[in-house]
Coordinates of N, CA, C and O and ligand atoms in Angstrom, one line a residue:
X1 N -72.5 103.1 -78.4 CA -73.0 102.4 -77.2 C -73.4 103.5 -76.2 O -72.6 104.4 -76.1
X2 N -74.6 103.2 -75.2 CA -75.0 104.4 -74.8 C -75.3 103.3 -73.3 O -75.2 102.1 -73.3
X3 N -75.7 104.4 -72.2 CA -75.7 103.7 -71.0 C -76.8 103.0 -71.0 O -77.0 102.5 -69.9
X4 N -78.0 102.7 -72.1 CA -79.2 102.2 -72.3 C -78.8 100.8 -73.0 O -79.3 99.7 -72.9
X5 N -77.9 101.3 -73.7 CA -77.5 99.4 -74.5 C -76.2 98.7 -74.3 O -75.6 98.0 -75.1
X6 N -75.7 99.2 -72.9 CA -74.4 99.0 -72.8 C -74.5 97.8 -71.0 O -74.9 97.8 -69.9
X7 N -73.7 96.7 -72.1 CA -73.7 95.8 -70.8 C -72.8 95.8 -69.6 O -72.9 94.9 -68.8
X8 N -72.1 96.4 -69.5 CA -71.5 96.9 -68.2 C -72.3 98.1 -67.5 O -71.9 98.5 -66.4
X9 N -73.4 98.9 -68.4 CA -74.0 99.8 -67.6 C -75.0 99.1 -66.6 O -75.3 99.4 -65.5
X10 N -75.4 97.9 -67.4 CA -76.6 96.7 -66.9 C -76.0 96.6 -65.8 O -76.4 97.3 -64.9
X11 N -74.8 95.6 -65.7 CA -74.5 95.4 -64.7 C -74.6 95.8 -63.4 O -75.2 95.2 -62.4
X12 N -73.7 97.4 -63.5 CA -74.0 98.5 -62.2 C -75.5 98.7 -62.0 O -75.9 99.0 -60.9
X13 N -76.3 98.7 -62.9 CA -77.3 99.1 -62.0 C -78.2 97.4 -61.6 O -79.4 97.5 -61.3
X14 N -77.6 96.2 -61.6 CA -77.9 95.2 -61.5 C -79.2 94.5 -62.1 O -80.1 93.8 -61.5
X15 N -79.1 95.0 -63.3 CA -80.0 93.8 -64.6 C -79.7 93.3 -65.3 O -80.4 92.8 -66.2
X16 N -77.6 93.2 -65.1 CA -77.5 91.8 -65.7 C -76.8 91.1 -64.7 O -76.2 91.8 -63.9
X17 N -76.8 89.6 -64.6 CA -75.7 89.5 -63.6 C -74.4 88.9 -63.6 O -74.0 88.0 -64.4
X18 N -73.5 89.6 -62.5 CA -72.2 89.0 -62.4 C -71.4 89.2 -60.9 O -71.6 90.0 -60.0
X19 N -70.5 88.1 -61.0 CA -69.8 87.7 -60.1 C -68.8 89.0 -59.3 O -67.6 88.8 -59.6
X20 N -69.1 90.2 -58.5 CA -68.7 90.9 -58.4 C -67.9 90.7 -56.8 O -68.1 90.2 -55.8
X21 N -66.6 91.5 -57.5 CA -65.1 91.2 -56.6 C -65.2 92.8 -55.7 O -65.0 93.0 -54.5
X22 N -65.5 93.6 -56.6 CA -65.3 95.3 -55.7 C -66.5 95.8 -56.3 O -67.1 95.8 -57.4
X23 N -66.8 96.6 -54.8 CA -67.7 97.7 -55.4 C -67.1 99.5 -54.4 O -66.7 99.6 -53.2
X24 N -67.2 100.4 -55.3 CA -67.5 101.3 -54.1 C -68.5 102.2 -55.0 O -69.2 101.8 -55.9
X25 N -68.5 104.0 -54.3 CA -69.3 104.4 -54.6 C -68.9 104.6 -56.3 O -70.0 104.7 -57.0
X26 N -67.9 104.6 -57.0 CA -67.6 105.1 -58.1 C -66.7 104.2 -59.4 O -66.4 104.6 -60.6
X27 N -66.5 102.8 -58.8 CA -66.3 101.5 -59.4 C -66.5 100.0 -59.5 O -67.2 99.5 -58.6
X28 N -66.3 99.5 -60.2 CA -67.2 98.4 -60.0 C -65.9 97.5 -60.2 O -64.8 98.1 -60.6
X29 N -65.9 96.1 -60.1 CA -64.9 94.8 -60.3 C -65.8 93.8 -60.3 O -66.9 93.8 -59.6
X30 N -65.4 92.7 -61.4 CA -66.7 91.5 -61.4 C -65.8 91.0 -62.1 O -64.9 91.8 -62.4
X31 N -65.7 89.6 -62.8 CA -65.3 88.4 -63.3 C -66.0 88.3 -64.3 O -67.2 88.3 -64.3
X32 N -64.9 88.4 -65.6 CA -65.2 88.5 -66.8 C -65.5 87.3 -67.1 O -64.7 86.4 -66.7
X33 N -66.4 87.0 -67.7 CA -67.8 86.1 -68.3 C -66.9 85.0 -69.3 O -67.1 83.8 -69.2
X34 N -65.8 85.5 -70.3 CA -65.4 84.4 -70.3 C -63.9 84.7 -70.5 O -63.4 85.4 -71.4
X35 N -63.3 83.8 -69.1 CA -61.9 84.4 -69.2 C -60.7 83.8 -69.5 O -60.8 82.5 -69.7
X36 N -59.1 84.6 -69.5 CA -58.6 83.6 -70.4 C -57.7 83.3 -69.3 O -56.6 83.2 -69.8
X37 N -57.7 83.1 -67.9 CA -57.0 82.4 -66.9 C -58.2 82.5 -65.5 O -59.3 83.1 -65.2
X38 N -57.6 81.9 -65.2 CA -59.1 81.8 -63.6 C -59.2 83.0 -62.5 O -58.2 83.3 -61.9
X39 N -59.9 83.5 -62.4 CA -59.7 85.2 -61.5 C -59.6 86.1 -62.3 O -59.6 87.2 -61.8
X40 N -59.6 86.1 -63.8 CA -59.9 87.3 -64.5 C -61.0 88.3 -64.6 O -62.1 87.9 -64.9
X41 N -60.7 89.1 -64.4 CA -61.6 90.8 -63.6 C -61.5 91.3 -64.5 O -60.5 91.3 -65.2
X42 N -62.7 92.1 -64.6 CA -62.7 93.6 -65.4 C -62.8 94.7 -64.1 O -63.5 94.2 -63.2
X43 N -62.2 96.0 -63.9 CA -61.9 97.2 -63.3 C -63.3 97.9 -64.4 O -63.6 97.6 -65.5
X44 N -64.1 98.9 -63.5 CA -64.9 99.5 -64.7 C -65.0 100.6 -63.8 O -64.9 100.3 -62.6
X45 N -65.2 101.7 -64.1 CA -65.9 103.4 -63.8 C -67.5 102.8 -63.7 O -67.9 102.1 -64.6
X46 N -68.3 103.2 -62.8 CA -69.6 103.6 -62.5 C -70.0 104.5 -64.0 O -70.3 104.1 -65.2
X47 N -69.9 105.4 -63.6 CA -70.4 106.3 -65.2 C -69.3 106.0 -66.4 O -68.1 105.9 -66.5
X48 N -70.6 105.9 -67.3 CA -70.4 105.4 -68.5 C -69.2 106.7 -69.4 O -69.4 107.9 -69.6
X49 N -68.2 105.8 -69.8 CA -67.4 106.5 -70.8 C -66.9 105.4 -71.5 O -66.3 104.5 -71.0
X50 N -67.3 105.6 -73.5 CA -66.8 104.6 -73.6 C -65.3 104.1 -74.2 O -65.1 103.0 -74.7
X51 N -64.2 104.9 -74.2 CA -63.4 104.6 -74.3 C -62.1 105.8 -73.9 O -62.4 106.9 -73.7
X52 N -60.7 105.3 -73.7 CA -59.8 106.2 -72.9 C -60.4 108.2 -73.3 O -60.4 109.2 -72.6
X53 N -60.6 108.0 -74.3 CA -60.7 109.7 -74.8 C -61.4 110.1 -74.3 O -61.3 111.3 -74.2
X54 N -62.8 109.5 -73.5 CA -63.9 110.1 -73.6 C -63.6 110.0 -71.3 O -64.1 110.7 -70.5
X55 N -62.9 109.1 -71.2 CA -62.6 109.0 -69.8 C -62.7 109.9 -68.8 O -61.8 110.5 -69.4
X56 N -62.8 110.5 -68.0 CA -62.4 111.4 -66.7 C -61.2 110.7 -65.9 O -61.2 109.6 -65.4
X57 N -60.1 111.8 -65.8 CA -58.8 111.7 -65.6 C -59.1 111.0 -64.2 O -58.4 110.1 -63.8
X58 N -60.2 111.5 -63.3 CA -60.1 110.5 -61.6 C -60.9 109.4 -61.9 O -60.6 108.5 -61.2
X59 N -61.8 109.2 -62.9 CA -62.2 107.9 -63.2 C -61.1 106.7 -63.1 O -61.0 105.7 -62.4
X60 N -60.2 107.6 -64.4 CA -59.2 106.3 -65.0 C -58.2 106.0 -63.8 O -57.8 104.8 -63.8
X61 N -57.8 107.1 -62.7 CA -57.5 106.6 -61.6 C -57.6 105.3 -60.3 O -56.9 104.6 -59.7
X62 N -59.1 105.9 -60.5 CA -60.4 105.2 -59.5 C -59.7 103.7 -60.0 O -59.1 102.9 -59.2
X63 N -60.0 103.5 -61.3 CA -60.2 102.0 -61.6 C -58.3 101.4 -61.4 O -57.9 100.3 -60.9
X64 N -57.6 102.3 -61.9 CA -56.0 101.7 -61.4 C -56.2 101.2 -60.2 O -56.1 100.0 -59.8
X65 N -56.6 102.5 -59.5 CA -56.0 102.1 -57.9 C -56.9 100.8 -57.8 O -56.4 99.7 -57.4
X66 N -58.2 100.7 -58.1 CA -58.7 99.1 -57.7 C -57.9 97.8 -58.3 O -57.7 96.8 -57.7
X67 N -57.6 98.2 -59.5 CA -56.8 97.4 -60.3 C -55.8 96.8 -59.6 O -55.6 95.6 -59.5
X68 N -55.2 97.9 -59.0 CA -53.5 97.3 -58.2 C -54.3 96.2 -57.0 O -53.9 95.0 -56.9
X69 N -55.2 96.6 -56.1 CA -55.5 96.2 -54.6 C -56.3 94.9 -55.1 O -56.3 94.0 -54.3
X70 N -56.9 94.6 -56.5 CA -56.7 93.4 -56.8 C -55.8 92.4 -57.4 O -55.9 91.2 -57.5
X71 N -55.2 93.0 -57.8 CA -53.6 92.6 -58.4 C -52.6 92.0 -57.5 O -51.8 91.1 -57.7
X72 N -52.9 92.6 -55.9 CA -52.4 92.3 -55.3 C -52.8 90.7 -54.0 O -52.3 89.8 -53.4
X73 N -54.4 91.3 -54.5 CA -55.6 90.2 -53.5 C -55.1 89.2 -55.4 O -56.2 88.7 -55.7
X74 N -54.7 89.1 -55.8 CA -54.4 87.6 -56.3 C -53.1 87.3 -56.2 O -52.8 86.2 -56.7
X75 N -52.4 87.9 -55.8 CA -51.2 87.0 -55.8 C -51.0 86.8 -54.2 O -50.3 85.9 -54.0
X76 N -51.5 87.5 -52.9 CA -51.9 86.7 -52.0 C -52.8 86.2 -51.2 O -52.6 85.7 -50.1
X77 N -53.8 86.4 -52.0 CA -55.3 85.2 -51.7 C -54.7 83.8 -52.0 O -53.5 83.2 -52.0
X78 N -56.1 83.4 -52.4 CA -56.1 81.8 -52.6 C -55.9 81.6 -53.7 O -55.9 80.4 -53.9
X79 N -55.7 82.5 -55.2 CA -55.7 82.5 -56.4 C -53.8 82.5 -56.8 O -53.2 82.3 -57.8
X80 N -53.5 82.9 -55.9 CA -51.4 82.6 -55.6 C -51.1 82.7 -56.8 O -50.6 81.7 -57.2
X81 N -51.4 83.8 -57.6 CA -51.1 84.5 -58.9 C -49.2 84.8 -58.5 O -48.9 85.4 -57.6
X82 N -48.4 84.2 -59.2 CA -47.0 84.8 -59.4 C -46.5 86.0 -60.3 O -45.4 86.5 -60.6
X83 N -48.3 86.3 -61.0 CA -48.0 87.9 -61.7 C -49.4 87.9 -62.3 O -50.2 86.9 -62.2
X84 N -49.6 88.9 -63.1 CA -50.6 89.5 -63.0 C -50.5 90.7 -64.1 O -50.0 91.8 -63.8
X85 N -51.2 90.6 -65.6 CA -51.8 91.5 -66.5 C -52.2 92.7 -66.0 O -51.9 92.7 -64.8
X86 N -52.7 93.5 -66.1 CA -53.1 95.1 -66.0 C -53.7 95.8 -67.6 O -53.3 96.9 -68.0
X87 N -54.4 95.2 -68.3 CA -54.2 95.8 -69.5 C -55.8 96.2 -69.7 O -56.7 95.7 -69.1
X88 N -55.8 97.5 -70.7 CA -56.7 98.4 -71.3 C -56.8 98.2 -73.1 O -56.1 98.8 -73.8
X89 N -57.7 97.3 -73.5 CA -58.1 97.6 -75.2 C -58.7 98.9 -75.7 O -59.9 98.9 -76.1
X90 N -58.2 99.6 -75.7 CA -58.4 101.0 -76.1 C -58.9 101.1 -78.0 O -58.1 101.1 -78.9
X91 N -60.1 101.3 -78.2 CA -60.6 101.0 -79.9 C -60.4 99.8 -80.5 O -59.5 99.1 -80.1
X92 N -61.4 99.5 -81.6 CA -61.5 98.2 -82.3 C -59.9 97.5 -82.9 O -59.7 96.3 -83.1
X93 N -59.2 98.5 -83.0 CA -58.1 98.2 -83.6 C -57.2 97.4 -82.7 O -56.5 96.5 -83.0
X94 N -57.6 98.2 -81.3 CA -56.9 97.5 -79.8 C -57.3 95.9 -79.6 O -56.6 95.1 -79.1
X95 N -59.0 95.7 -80.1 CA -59.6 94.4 -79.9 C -60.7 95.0 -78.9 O -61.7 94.3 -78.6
X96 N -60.6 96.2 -78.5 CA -62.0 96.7 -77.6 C -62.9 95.8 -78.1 O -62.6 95.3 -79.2
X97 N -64.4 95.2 -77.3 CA -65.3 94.8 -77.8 C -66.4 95.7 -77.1 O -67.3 96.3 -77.8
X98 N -66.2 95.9 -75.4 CA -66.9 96.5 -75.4 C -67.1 97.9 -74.7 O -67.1 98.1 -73.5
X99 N -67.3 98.8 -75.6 CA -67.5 100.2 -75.4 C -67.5 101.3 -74.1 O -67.6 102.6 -74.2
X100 N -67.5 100.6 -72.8 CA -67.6 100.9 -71.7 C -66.2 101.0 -71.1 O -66.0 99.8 -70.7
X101 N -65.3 101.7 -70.8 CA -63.8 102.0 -70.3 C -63.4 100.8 -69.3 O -64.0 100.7 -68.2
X102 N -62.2 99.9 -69.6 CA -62.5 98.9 -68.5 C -61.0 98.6 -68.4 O -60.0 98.9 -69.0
X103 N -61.0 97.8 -67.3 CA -59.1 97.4 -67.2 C -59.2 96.1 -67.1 O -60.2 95.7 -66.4
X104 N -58.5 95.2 -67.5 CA -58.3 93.3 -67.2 C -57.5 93.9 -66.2 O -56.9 94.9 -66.1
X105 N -57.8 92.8 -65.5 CA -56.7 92.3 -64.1 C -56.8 90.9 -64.5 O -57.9 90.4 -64.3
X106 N -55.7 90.1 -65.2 CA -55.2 88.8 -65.6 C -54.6 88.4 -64.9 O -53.6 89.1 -64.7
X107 N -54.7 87.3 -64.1 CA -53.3 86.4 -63.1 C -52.8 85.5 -63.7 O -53.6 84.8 -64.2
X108 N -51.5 85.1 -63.9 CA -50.5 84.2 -64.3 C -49.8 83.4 -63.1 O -49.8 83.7 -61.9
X109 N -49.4 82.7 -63.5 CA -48.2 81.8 -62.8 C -47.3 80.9 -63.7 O -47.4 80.4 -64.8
X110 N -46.0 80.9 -62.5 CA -45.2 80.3 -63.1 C -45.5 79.1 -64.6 O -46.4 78.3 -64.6
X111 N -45.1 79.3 -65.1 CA -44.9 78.4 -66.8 C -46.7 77.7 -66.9 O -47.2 76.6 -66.6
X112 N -47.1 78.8 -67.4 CA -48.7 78.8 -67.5 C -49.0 79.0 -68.8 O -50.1 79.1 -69.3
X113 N -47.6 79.0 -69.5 CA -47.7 79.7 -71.2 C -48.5 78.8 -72.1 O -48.7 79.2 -73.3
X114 N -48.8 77.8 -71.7 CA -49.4 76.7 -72.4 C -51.3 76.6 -72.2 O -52.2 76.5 -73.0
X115 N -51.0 76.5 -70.5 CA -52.7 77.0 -70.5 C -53.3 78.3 -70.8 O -54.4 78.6 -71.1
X116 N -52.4 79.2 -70.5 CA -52.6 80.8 -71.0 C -53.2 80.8 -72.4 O -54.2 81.4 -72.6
X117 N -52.4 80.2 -73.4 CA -52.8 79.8 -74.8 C -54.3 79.4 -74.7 O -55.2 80.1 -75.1
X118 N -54.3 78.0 -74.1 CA -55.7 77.3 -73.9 C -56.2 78.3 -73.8 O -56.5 78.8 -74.9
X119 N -56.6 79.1 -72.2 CA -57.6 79.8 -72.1 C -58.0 80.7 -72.8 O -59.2 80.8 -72.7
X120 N -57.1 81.7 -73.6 CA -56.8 82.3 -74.9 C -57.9 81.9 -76.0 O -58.5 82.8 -76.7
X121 N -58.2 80.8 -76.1 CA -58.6 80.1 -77.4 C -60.1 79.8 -76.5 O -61.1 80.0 -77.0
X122 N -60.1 79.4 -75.6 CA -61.4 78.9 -75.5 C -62.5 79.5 -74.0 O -63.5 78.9 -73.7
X123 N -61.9 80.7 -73.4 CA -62.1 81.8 -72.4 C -63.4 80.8 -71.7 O -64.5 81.5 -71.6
X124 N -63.4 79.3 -71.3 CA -64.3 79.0 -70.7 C -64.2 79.5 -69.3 O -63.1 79.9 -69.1
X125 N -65.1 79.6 -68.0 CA -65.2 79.8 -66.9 C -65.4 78.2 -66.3 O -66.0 77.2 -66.7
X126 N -64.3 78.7 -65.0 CA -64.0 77.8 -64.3 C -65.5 77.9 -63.2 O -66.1 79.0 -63.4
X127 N -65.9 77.2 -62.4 CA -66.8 77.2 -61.4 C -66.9 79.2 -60.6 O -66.6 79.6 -59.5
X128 N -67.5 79.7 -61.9 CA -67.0 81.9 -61.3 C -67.6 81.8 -59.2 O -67.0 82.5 -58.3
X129 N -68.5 81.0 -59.2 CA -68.5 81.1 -58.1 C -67.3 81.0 -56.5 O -67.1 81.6 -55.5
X130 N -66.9 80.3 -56.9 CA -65.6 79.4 -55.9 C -64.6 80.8 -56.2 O -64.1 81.4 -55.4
X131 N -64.5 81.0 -57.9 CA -63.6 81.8 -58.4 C -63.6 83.2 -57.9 O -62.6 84.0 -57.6
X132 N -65.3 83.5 -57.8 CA -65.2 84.9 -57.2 C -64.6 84.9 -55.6 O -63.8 85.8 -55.1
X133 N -65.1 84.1 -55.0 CA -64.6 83.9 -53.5 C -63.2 83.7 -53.2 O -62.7 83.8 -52.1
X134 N -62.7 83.4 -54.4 CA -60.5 83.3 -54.3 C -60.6 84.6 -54.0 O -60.8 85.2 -52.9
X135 N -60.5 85.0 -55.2 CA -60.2 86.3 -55.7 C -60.1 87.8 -54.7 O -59.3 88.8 -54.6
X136 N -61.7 87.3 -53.8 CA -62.1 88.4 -52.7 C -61.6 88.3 -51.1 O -61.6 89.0 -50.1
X137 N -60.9 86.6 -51.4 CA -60.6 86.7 -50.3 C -58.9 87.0 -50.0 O -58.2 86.7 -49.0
X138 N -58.5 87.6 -51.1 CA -57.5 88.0 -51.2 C -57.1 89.7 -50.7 O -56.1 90.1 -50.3
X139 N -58.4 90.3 -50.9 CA -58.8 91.6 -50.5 C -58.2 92.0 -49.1 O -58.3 91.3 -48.1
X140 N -57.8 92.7 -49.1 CA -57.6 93.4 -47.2 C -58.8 93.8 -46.8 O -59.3 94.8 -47.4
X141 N -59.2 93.3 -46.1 CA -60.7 93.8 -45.4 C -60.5 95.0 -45.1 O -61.5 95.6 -45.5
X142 N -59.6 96.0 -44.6 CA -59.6 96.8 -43.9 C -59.1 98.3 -44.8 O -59.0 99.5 -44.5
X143 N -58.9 97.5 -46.3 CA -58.8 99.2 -47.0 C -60.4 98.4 -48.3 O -60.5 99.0 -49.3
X144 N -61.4 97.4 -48.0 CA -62.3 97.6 -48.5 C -63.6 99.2 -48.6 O -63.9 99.7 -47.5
X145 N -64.0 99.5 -49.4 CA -64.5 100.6 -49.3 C -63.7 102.0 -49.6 O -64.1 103.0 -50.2
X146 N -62.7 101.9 -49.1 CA -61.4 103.2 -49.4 C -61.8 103.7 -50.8 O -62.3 103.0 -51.7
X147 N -61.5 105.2 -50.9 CA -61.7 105.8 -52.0 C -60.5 106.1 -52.5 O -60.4 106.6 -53.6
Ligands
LIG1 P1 -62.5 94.1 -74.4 O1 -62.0 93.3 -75.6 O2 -61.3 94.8 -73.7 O3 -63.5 95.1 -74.8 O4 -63.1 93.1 -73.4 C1 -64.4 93.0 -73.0 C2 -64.5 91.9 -72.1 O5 -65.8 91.9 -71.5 C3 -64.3 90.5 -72.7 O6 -63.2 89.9 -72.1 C4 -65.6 89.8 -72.4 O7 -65.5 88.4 -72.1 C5 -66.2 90.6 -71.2 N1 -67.6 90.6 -71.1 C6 -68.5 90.9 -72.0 N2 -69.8 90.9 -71.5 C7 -69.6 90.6 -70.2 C8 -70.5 90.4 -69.1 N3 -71.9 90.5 -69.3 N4 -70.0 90.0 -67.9 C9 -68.7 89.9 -67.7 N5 -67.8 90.1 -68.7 C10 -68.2 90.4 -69.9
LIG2 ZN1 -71.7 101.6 -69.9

């Protein structure tokens, strides 16, 4: 996968579209297309790498630190996550699908093990619009943009 057939490259440069939670100069956050709890984000690097090996060590940073500041904008926004996934599929063996370096930010709550399953099995999207506006308005306005 190359930054010409790669749909998260689409994305950043905005010819495909999505529900996007963060941007700065060097990462991107958007609402995974179909997810397996409500407010599920992908974390992604601006430049294309497609998997941990091929990564740049402040890349894989870049996307943590966004990872955490939305990890946190869900459990106190309006999406009142009582915890919250962080996870990386690293190769096909991991379940990678797609080839562009990316992080889930998943929200949970209390005894959710049952719709977690559900959404597991059937990754439909809830209304992404409403969903993206939880999500962001969980954000601290005031470290938006921060590198
Ligand atoms: P992974 O299995 O870690 O490679 O996950 C790739 C994720 O990307 C899956 O959860 C997909 O639902 C999600 N995905 C694929 N295409 C898009 C897209 N165009 N917009 C948003 N999410 C996407
Ligand atoms: Zn890409």
């Amino acid at each position: 996968m190359t930054t010409d057939d790669c749909p998260f490259c689409a994305i950043v440069r905005s010819e495909s579209p999505a529900i996007r939670i963060h941007e700065d100069e060097h990462t991107l956050a958007f609402l995974d297309i179909r997810p397996v709890s409500r407010g599920h984000t992908l974390v992604i690097p601006k430049r294309h790498s497609p998997n941990l090996e091929a990564l740049p060590v402040d890349d894989g940073a870049r996307v943590f630190a966004v990872a955490q500041r939305i990890a946190l904008a869900m459990r106190r926004g309006p999406v009142a996550a009582d915890g919250v996934h962080l996870v990386v599929n690293d190769g096909r063996a991991a379940m990678q699908t797609v080839f562009h370096a990316h992080m889930h930010v998943v929200p949970r709550h209390r005894g959710d093990k049952v719709s977690l399953a559900a959404g597991l099995a059937t990754r439909r999207r809830h209304d992404p619009q409403q969903t993206g506006a939880d999500v962001r308005a969980g954000l601290e306005p005031g470290r938006e943009g921060e590198k």
